CSV table of C-alpha atoms and ligand atoms in Angstrom, one decimal:
chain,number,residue,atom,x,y,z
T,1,UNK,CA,-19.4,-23.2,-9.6
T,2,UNK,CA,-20.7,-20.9,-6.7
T,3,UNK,CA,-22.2,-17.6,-8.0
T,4,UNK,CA,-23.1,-14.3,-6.5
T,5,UNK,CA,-24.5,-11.3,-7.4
T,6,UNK,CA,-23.4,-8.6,-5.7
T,7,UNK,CA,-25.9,-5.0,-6.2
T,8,UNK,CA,-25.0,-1.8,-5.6
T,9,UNK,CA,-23.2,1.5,-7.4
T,10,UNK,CA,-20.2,0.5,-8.9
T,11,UNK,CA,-17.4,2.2,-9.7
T,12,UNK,CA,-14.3,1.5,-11.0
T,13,UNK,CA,-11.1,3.4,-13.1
T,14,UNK,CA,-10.0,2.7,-16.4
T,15,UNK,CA,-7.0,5.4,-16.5
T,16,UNK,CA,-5.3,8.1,-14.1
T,17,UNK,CA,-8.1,10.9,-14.1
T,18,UNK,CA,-7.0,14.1,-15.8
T,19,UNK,CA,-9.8,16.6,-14.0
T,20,UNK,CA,-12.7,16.2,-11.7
T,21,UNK,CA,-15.0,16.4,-14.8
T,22,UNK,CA,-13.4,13.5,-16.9
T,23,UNK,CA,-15.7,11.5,-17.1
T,24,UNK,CA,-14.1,9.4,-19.4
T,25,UNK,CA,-11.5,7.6,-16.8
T,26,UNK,CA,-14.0,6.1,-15.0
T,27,UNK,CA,-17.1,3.8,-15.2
T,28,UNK,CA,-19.8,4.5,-13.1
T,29,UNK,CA,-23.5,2.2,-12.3
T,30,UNK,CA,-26.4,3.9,-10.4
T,31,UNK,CA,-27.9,0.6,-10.3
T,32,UNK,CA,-24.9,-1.8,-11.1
T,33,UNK,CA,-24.3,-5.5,-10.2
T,34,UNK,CA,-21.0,-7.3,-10.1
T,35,UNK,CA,-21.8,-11.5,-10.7
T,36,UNK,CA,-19.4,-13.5,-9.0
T,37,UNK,CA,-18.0,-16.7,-9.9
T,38,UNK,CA,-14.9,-18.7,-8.1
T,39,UNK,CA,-13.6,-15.8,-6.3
T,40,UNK,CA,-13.6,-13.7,-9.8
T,41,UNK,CA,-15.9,-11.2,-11.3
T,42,UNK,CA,-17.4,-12.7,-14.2
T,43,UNK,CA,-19.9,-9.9,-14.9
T,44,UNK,CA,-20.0,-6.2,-14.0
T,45,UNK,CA,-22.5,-3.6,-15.2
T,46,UNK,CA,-26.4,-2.5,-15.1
T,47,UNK,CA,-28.3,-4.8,-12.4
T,48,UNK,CA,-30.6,-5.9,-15.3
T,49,UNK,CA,-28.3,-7.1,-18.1
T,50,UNK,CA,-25.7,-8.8,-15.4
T,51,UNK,CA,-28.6,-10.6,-13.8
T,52,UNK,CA,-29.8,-12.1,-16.9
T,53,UNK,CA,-26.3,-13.8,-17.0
T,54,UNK,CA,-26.5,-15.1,-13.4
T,55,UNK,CA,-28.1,-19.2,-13.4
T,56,UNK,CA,-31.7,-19.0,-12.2
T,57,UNK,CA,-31.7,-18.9,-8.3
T,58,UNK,CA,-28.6,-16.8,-7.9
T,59,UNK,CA,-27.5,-15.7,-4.6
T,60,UNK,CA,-28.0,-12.5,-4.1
T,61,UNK,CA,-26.7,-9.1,-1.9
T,62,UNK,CA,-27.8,-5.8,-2.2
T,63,UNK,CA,-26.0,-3.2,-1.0
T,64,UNK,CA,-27.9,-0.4,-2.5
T,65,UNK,CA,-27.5,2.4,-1.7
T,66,UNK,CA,-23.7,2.2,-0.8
T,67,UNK,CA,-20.8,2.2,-3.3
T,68,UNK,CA,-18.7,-0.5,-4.5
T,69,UNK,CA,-15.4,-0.2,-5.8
T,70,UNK,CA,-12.2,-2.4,-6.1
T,71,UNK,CA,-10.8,-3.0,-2.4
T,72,UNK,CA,-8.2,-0.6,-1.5
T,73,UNK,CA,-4.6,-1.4,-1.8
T,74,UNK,CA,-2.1,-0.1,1.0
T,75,UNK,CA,1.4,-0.5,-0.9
T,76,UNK,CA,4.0,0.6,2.4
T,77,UNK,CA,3.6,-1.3,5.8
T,78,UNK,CA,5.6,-2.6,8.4
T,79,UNK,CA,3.4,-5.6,9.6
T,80,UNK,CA,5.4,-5.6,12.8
T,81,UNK,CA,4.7,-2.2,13.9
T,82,UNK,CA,1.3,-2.5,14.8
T,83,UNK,CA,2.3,-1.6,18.5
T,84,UNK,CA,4.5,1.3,17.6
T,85,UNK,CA,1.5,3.6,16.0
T,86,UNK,CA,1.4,6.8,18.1
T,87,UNK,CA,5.9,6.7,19.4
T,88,UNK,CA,6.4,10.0,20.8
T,89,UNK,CA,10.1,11.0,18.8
T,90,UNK,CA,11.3,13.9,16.8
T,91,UNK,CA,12.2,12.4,13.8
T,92,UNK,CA,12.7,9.0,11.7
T,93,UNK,CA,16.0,7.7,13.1
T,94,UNK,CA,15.2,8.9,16.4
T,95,UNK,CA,12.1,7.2,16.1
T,96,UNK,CA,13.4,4.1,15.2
T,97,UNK,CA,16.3,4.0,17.2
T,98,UNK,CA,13.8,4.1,20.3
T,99,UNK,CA,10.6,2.4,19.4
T,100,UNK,CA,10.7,0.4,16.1
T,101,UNK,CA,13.5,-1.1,16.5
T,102,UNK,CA,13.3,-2.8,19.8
T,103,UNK,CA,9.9,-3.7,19.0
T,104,UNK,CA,10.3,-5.8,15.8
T,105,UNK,CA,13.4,-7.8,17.9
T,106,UNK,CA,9.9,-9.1,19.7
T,107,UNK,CA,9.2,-11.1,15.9
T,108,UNK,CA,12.0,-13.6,16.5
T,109,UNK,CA,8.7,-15.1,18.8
T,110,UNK,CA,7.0,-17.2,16.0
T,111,UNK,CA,3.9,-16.9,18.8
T,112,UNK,CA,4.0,-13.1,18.8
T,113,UNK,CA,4.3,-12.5,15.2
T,114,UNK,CA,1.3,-14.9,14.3
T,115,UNK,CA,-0.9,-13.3,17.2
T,116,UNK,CA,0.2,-10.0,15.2
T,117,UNK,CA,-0.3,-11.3,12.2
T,118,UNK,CA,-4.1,-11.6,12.5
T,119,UNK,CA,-4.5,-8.2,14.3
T,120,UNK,CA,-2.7,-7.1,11.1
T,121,UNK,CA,-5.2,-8.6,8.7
T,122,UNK,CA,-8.2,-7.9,10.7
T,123,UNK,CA,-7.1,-4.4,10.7
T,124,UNK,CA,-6.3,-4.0,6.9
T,125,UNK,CA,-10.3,-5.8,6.4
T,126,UNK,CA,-11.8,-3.4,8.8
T,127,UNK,CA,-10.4,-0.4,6.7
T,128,UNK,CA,-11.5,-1.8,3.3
T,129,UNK,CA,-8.0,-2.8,2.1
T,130,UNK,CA,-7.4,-5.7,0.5
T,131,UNK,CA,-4.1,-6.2,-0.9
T,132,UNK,CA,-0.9,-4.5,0.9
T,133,UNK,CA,3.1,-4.6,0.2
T,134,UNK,CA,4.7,-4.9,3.7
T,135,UNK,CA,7.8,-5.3,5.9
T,136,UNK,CA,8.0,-7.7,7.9
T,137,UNK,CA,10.5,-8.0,10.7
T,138,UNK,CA,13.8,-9.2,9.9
T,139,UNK,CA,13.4,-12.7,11.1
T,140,UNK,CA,12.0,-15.8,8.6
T,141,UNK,CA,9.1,-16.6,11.4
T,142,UNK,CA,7.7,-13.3,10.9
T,143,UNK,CA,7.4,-13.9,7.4
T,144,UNK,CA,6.4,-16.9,7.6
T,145,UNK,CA,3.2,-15.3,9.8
T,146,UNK,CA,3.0,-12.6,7.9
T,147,UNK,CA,2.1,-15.2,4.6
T,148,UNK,CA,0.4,-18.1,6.3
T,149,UNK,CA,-2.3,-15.1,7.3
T,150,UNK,CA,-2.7,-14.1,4.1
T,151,UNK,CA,-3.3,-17.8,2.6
T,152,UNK,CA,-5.6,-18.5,5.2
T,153,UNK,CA,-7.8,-15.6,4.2
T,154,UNK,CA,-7.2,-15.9,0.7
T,155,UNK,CA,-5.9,-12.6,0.3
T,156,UNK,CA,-3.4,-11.4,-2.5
T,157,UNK,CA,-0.5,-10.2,-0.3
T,158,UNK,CA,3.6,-8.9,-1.5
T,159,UNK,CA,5.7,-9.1,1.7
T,160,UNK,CA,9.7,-9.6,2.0
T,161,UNK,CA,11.8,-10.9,5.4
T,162,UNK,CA,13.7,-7.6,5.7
T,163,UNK,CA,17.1,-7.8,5.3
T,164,UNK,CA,19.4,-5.9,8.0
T,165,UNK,CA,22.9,-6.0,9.0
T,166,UNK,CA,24.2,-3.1,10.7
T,167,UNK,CA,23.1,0.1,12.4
T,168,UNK,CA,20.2,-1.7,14.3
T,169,UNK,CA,20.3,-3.9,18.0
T,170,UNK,CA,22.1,-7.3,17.9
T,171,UNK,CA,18.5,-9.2,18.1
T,172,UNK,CA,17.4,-7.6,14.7
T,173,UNK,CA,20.6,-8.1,12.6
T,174,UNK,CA,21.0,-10.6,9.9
T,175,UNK,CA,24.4,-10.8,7.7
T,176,UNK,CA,24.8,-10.8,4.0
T,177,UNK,CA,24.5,-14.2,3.9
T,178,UNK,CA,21.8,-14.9,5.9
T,179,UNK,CA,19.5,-12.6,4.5
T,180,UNK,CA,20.3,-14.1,1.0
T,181,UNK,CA,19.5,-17.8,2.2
T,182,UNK,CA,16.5,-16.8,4.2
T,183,UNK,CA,15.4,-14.9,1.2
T,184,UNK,CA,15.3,-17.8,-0.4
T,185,UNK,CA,14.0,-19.8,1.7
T,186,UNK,CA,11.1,-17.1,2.4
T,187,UNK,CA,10.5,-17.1,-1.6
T,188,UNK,CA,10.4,-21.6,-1.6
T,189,UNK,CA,8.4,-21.4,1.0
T,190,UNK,CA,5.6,-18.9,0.1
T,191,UNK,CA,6.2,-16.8,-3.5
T,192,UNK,CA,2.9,-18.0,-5.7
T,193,UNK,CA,1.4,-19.9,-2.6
T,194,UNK,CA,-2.5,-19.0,-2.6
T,195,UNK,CA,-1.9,-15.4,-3.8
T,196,UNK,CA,1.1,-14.4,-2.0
T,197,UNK,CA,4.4,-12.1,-3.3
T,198,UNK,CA,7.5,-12.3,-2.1
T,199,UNK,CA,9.4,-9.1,-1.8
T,200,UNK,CA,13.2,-8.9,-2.2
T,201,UNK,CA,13.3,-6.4,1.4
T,202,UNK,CA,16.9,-4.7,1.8
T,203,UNK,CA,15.7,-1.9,4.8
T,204,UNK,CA,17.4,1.0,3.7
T,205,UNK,CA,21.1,2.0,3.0
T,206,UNK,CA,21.2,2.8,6.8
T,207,UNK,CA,21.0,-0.6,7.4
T,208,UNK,CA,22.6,-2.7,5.1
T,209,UNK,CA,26.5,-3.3,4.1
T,210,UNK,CA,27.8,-3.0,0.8
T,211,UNK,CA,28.1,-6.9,1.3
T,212,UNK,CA,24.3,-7.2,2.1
T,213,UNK,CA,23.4,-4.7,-1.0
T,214,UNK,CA,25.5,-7.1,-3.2
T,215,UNK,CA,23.4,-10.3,-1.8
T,216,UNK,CA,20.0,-8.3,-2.8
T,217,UNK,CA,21.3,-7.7,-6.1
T,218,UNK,CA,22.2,-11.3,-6.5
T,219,UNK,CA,18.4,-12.0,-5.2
T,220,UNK,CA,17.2,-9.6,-8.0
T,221,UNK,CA,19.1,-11.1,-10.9
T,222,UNK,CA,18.5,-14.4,-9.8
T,223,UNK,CA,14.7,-13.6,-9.2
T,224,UNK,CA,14.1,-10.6,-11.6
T,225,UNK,CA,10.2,-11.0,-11.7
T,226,UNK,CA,9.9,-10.1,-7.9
T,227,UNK,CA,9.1,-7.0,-6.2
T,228,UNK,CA,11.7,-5.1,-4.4
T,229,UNK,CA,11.0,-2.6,-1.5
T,230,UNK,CA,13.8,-0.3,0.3
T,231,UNK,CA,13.3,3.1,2.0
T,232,UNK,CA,14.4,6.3,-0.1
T,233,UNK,CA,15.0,10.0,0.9
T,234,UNK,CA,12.6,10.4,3.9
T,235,UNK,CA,14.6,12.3,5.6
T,236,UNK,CA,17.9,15.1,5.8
T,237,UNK,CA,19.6,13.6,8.6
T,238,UNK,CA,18.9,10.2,7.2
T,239,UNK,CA,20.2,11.3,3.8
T,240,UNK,CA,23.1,13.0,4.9
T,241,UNK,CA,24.2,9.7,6.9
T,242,UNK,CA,23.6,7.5,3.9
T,243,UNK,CA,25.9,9.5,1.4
T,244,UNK,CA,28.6,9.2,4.4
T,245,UNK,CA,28.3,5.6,4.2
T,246,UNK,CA,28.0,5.4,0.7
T,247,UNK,CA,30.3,7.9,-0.5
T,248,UNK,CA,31.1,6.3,-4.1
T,249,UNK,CA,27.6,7.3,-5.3
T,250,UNK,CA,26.4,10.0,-6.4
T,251,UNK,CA,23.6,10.8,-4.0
T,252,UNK,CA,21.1,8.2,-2.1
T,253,UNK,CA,19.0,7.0,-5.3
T,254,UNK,CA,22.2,6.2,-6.9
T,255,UNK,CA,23.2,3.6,-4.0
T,256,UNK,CA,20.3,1.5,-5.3
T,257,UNK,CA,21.0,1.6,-9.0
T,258,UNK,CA,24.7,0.6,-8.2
T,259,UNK,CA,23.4,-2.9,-7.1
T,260,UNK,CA,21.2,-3.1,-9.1
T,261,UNK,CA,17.6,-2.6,-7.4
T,262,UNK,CA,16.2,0.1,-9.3
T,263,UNK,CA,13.7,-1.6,-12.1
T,264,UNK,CA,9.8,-1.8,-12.5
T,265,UNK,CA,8.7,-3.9,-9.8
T,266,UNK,CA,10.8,-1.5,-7.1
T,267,UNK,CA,8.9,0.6,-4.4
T,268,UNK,CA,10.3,3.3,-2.4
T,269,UNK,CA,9.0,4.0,0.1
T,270,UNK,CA,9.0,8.4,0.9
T,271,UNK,CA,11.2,9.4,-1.9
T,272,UNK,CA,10.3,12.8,-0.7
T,273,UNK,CA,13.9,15.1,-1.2
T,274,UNK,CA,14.7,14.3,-4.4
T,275,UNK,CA,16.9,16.0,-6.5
T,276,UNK,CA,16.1,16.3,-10.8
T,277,UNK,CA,18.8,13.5,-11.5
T,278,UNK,CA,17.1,11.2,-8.9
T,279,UNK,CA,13.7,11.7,-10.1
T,280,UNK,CA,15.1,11.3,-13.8
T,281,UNK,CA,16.9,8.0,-12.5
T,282,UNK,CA,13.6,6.6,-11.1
T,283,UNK,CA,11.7,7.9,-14.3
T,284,UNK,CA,13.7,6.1,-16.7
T,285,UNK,CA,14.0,2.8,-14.1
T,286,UNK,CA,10.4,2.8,-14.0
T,287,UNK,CA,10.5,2.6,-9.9
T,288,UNK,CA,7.7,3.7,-7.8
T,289,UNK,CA,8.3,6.1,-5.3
T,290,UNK,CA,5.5,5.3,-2.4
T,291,UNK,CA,4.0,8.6,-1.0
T,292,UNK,CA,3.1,8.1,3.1
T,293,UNK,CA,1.4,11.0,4.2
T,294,UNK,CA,0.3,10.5,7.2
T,295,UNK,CA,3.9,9.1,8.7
T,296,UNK,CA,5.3,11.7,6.7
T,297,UNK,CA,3.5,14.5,8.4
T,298,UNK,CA,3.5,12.7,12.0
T,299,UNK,CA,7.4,12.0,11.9
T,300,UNK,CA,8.0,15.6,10.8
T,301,UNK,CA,9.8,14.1,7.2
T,302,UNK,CA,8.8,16.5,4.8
T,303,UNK,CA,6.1,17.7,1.9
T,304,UNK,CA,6.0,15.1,-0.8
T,305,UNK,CA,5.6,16.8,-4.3
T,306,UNK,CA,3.7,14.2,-6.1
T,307,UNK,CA,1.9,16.5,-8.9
T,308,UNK,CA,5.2,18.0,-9.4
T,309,UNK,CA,7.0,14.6,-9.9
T,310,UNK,CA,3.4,13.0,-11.8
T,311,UNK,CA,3.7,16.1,-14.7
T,312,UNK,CA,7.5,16.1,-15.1
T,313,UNK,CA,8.6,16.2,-18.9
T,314,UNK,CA,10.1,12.6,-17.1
T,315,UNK,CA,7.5,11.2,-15.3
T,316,UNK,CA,7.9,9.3,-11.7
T,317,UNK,CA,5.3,6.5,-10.9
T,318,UNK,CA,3.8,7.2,-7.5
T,319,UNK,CA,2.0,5.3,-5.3
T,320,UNK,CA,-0.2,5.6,-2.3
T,321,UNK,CA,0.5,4.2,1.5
T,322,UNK,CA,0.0,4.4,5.2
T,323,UNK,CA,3.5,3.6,6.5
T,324,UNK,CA,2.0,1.9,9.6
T,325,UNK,CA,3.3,2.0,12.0
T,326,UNK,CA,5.3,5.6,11.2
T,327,UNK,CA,1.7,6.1,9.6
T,328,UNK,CA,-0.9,7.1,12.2
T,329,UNK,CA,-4.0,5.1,10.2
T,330,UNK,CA,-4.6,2.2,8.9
T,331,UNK,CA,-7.2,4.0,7.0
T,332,UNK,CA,-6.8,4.5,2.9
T,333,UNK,CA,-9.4,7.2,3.2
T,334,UNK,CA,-7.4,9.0,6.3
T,335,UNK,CA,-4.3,8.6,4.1
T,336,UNK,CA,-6.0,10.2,1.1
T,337,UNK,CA,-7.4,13.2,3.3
T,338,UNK,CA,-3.8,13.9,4.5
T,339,UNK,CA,-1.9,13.5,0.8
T,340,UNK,CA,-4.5,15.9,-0.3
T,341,UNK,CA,-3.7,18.4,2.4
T,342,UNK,CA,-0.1,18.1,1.3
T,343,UNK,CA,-0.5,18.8,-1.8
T,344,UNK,CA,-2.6,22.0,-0.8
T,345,UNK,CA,0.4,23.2,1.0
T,346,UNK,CA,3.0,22.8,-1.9
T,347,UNK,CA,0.3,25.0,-3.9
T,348,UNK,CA,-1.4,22.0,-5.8
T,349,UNK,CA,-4.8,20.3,-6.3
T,350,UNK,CA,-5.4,16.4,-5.6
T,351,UNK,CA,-8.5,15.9,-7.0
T,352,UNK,CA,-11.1,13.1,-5.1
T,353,UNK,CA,-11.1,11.6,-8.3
T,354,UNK,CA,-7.3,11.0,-8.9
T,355,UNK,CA,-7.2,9.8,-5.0
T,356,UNK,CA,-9.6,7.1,-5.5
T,357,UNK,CA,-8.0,6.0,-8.6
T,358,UNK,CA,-4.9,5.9,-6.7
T,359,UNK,CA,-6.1,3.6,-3.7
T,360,UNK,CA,-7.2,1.5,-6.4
T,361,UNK,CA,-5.9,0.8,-9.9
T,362,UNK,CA,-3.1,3.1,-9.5
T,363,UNK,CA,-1.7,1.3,-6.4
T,364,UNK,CA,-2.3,-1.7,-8.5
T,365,UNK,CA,-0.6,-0.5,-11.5
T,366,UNK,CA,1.9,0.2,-9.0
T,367,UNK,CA,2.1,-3.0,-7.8
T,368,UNK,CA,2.2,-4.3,-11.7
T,369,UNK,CA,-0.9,-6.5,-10.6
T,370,UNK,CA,-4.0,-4.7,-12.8
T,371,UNK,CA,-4.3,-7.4,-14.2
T,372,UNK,CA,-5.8,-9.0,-11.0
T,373,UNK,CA,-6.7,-6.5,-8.9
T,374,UNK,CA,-7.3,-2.4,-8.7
T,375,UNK,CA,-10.5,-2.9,-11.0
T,376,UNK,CA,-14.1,-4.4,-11.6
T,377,UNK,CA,-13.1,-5.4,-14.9
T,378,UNK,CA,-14.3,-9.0,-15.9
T,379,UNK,CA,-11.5,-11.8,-15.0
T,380,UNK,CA,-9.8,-9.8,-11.9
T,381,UNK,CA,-10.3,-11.3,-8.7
T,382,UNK,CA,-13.6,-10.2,-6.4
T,383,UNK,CA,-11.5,-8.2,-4.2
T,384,UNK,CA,-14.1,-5.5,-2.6
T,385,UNK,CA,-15.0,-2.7,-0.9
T,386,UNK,CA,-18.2,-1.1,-0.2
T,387,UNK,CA,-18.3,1.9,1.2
T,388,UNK,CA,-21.1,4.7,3.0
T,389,UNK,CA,-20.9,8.3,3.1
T,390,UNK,CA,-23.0,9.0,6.0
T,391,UNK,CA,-22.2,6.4,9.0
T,392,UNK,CA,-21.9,9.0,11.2
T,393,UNK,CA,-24.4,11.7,11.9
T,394,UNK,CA,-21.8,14.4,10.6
T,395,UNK,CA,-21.5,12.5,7.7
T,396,UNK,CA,-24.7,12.2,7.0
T,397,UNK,CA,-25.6,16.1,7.8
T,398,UNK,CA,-23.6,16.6,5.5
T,399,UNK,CA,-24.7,14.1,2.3
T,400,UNK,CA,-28.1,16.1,2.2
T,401,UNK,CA,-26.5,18.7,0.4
T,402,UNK,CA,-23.9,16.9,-1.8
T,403,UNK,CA,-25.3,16.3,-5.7
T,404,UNK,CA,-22.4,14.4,-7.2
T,405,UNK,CA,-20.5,11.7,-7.4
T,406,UNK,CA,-16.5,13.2,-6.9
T,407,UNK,CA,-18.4,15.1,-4.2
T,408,UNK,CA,-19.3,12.2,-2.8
T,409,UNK,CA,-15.8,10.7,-2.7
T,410,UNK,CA,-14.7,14.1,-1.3
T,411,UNK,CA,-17.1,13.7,1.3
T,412,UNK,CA,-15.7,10.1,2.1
T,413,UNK,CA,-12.0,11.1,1.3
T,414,UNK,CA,-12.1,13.9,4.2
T,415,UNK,CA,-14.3,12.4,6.7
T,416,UNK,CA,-14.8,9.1,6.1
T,417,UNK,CA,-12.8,6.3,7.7
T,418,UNK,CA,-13.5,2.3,8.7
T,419,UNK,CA,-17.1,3.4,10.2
T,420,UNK,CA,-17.6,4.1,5.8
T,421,UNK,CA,-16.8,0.8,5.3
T,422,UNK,CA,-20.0,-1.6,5.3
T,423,UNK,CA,-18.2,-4.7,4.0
T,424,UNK,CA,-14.6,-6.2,2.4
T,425,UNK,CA,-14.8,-8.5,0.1
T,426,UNK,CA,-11.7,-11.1,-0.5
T,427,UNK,CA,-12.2,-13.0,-3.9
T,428,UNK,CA,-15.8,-12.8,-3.5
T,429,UNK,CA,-16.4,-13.4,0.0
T,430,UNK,CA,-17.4,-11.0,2.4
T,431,UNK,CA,-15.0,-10.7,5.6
T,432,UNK,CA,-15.8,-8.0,7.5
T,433,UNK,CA,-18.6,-9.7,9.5
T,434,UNK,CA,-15.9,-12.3,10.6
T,435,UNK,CA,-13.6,-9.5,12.6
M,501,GUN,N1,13.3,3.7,7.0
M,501,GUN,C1,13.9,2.5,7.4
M,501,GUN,N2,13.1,1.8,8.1
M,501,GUN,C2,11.9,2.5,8.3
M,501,GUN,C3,10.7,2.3,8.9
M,501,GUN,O1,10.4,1.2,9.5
M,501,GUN,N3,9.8,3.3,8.8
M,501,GUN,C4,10.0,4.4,8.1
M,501,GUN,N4,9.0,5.4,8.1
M,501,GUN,N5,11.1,4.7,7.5
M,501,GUN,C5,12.1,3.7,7.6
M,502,ZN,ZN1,8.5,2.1,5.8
């Protein structure tokens, strides 16, 4: 068995925090160790009493004075949009009318989508994240890239071969039945290889016939433990067309629960313009609507009300994400700085708490993987970040005056991005020093 002990402050959520002085949803070392064994923690608490349970001779890494906490976890990417960061458009369809779109035809190149593949995954290490739920293009060799990646670094990864068959260029279109069969084939091939996830990906409404949505919902009762990702109200002009296309249902959420996609493992990616009797429909489905700040701000979409949906007499489950590439970061931290800005427009408070509970166990509650990830608990895999609040001289300016811990994270939260992250850990071993 190969053990580590890896030193430093640790920190790590045990529930949604309620205020920046609950202490209680949270555990907290000054002097904290996490022992390592097999890629799993076996041991987390005070350096002393976790040493005395590591074999004489241990291995060991101190990264006092930084903190370490669960690697972040990016739940909305598009894993072929790395080149389409920074499109200059007006708005979502625009934007992927012009730029996305003829970019991911440029996947059906098994050679381009594995060269982008380990951009992809050196990118997400370099930012501290760890686990991510992505698109990838619409084309089986992307996922196929997009997975072997992830085995090779031993990462825990949910992905889905989008599904596609009108409303986009020729190059990028599947049809009903080809997006069921290579569903498949992407789920024989890869679901529960290493730690991989396959995701059943219909795109949006947009995008898919009725015949298509009727193949995902065969996918999703034949495969009901599977994650299922679609796009949801990110935009009016995007709404508006999907109601004209889909003008049995009652509004856009309803598309979705008409074939049968709505249910605990679903993430929707936006979600911002709901109405009450959406956000009831997701409450009592249990789906996850996946808040993108910073591609919701850069594509002009719209103000996400996340404490407004979090404190409804019907709760919503909301998630955290970057959207690359309609995201302008790869960054969790960047991400967090602009969802709290968002918030502070709409008139509410998102504490630094409640933001780094969200990159972590909340996105893996999220996810419906806490019990693996999103913690230091004992038995979850070594999954790691570990970050510094003054790599950069602003940064550190600034740290002289801060006394406590959630101003810390503020600190980090606001100014901090991958120059704060000193090393990722993937099931115990570090990776950063490899990128
Ligand atoms: N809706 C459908 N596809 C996409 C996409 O690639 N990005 C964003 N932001 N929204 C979408
Ligand atoms: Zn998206």
């Amino acid at each position: 068995m190969t053990e580590k002990l890896i030193r430093g402050r640790l920190l790590s959520f045990r529930r949604a925090p309620q205020s920046l002085t609950d202490t209680e949803s949270y555990s907290y070392e000054s002097d904290g160790a996490l022992l390592v064994a097999d890629g799993k923690i076996a041991a987390a608490g005070d350096y002393a009493t976790v040493k005395a349970k590591a074999a004489d001779g241990v291995e060991e890494i101190d990264h006092r004075p930084y903190l370490i906490l669960p690697g972040f976890i990016d739940t909305h990417m598009h894993f072929p949009q790395m080149q389409v960061i920074a499109s200059y458009a007006a708005n979502l369809l625009e934007w992927l009318n012009t730029y996305t779109f003829p970019e991911e035809c440029r996947f059906v190149e098994s050679e381009h989508a594995a060269r982008i593949a380990a951009h992809f995954y050196d990118e997400l290490l370099r930012h501290g994240t760890t686990t991510a739920a992505a698109y990838c293009s619409v084309h089986k060799s992307s996922a196929d890239a997009y997975f072997a990646e992830a085995l090779k670094r031993g990462m825990c990864m949910v992905g889905g071969k989008v599904m596609m068959d009108r409303n986009a260029p020729q190059g990028l279109l599947d049809t009903p039945e080809m997006g069921y069969d290579e569903t498949r084939a992407v789920i024989a091939d890869w679901h529960g290889k290493g730690r991989n996830h396959v995701a059943i990906t219909p795109r949006f409404a947009i995008t898919s016939t009725p015949g298509q949505m009727k193949a995902a919902q065969a996918l999703a009762e034949e495969f009901p433990d599977l994650h299922i990702q679609t796009h949801l109200s990110e935009n009016h002009e995007e709404i508006r067309y999907t109601c004209e296309l889909y003008p049995e249902a009652t509004d856009y959420t309803d598309i979705y629960a008409r074939y049968g996609l709505l249910g605990k493992k679903t993430l929707l990616g936006h979600a911002i313009h709901l109405s009450d009797r959406e956000a009831d429909a997701l409450s009592e489905a249990g789906s996850v609507a996946v808040h993108c700040p910073t591609s919701n701000l850069f594509l002009g979409s719209g103000l996400f009300p996340m404490k407004t949906l979090m404190r409804r007499e019907k709760p919503v489950r909301v998630a955290v994400a970057t959207d690359i590439g309609g995201g302008s970061s790869y960054s969790m931290l960047r991400t967090m700085d602009e969802a709290y800005k968002i918030q502070q427009l709409l008139g509410e408070r998102l504490n630094p708490l409640e933001s780094f509970y969200l990159m972590t166990r909340g996105n893996a509650e999220a996810l419906s993987l806490v019990d693996q990830i999103g913690t230091l608990e004992p038995g979850t895999d070594a999954d790691l970040v570990v970050l510094d609040a003054a790599p950069t001289p602003a940064m550190k300016l600034r740290m002289e005056t801060i006394k406590t811990l959630p101003e810390e994270l503020f600190l980090l939260q606001t100014m901090g991005d991958d120059r704060a992250v000193v090393e990722t850990y993937v099931a115990g071993s570090a990776m950063k020093e490899s990128i």
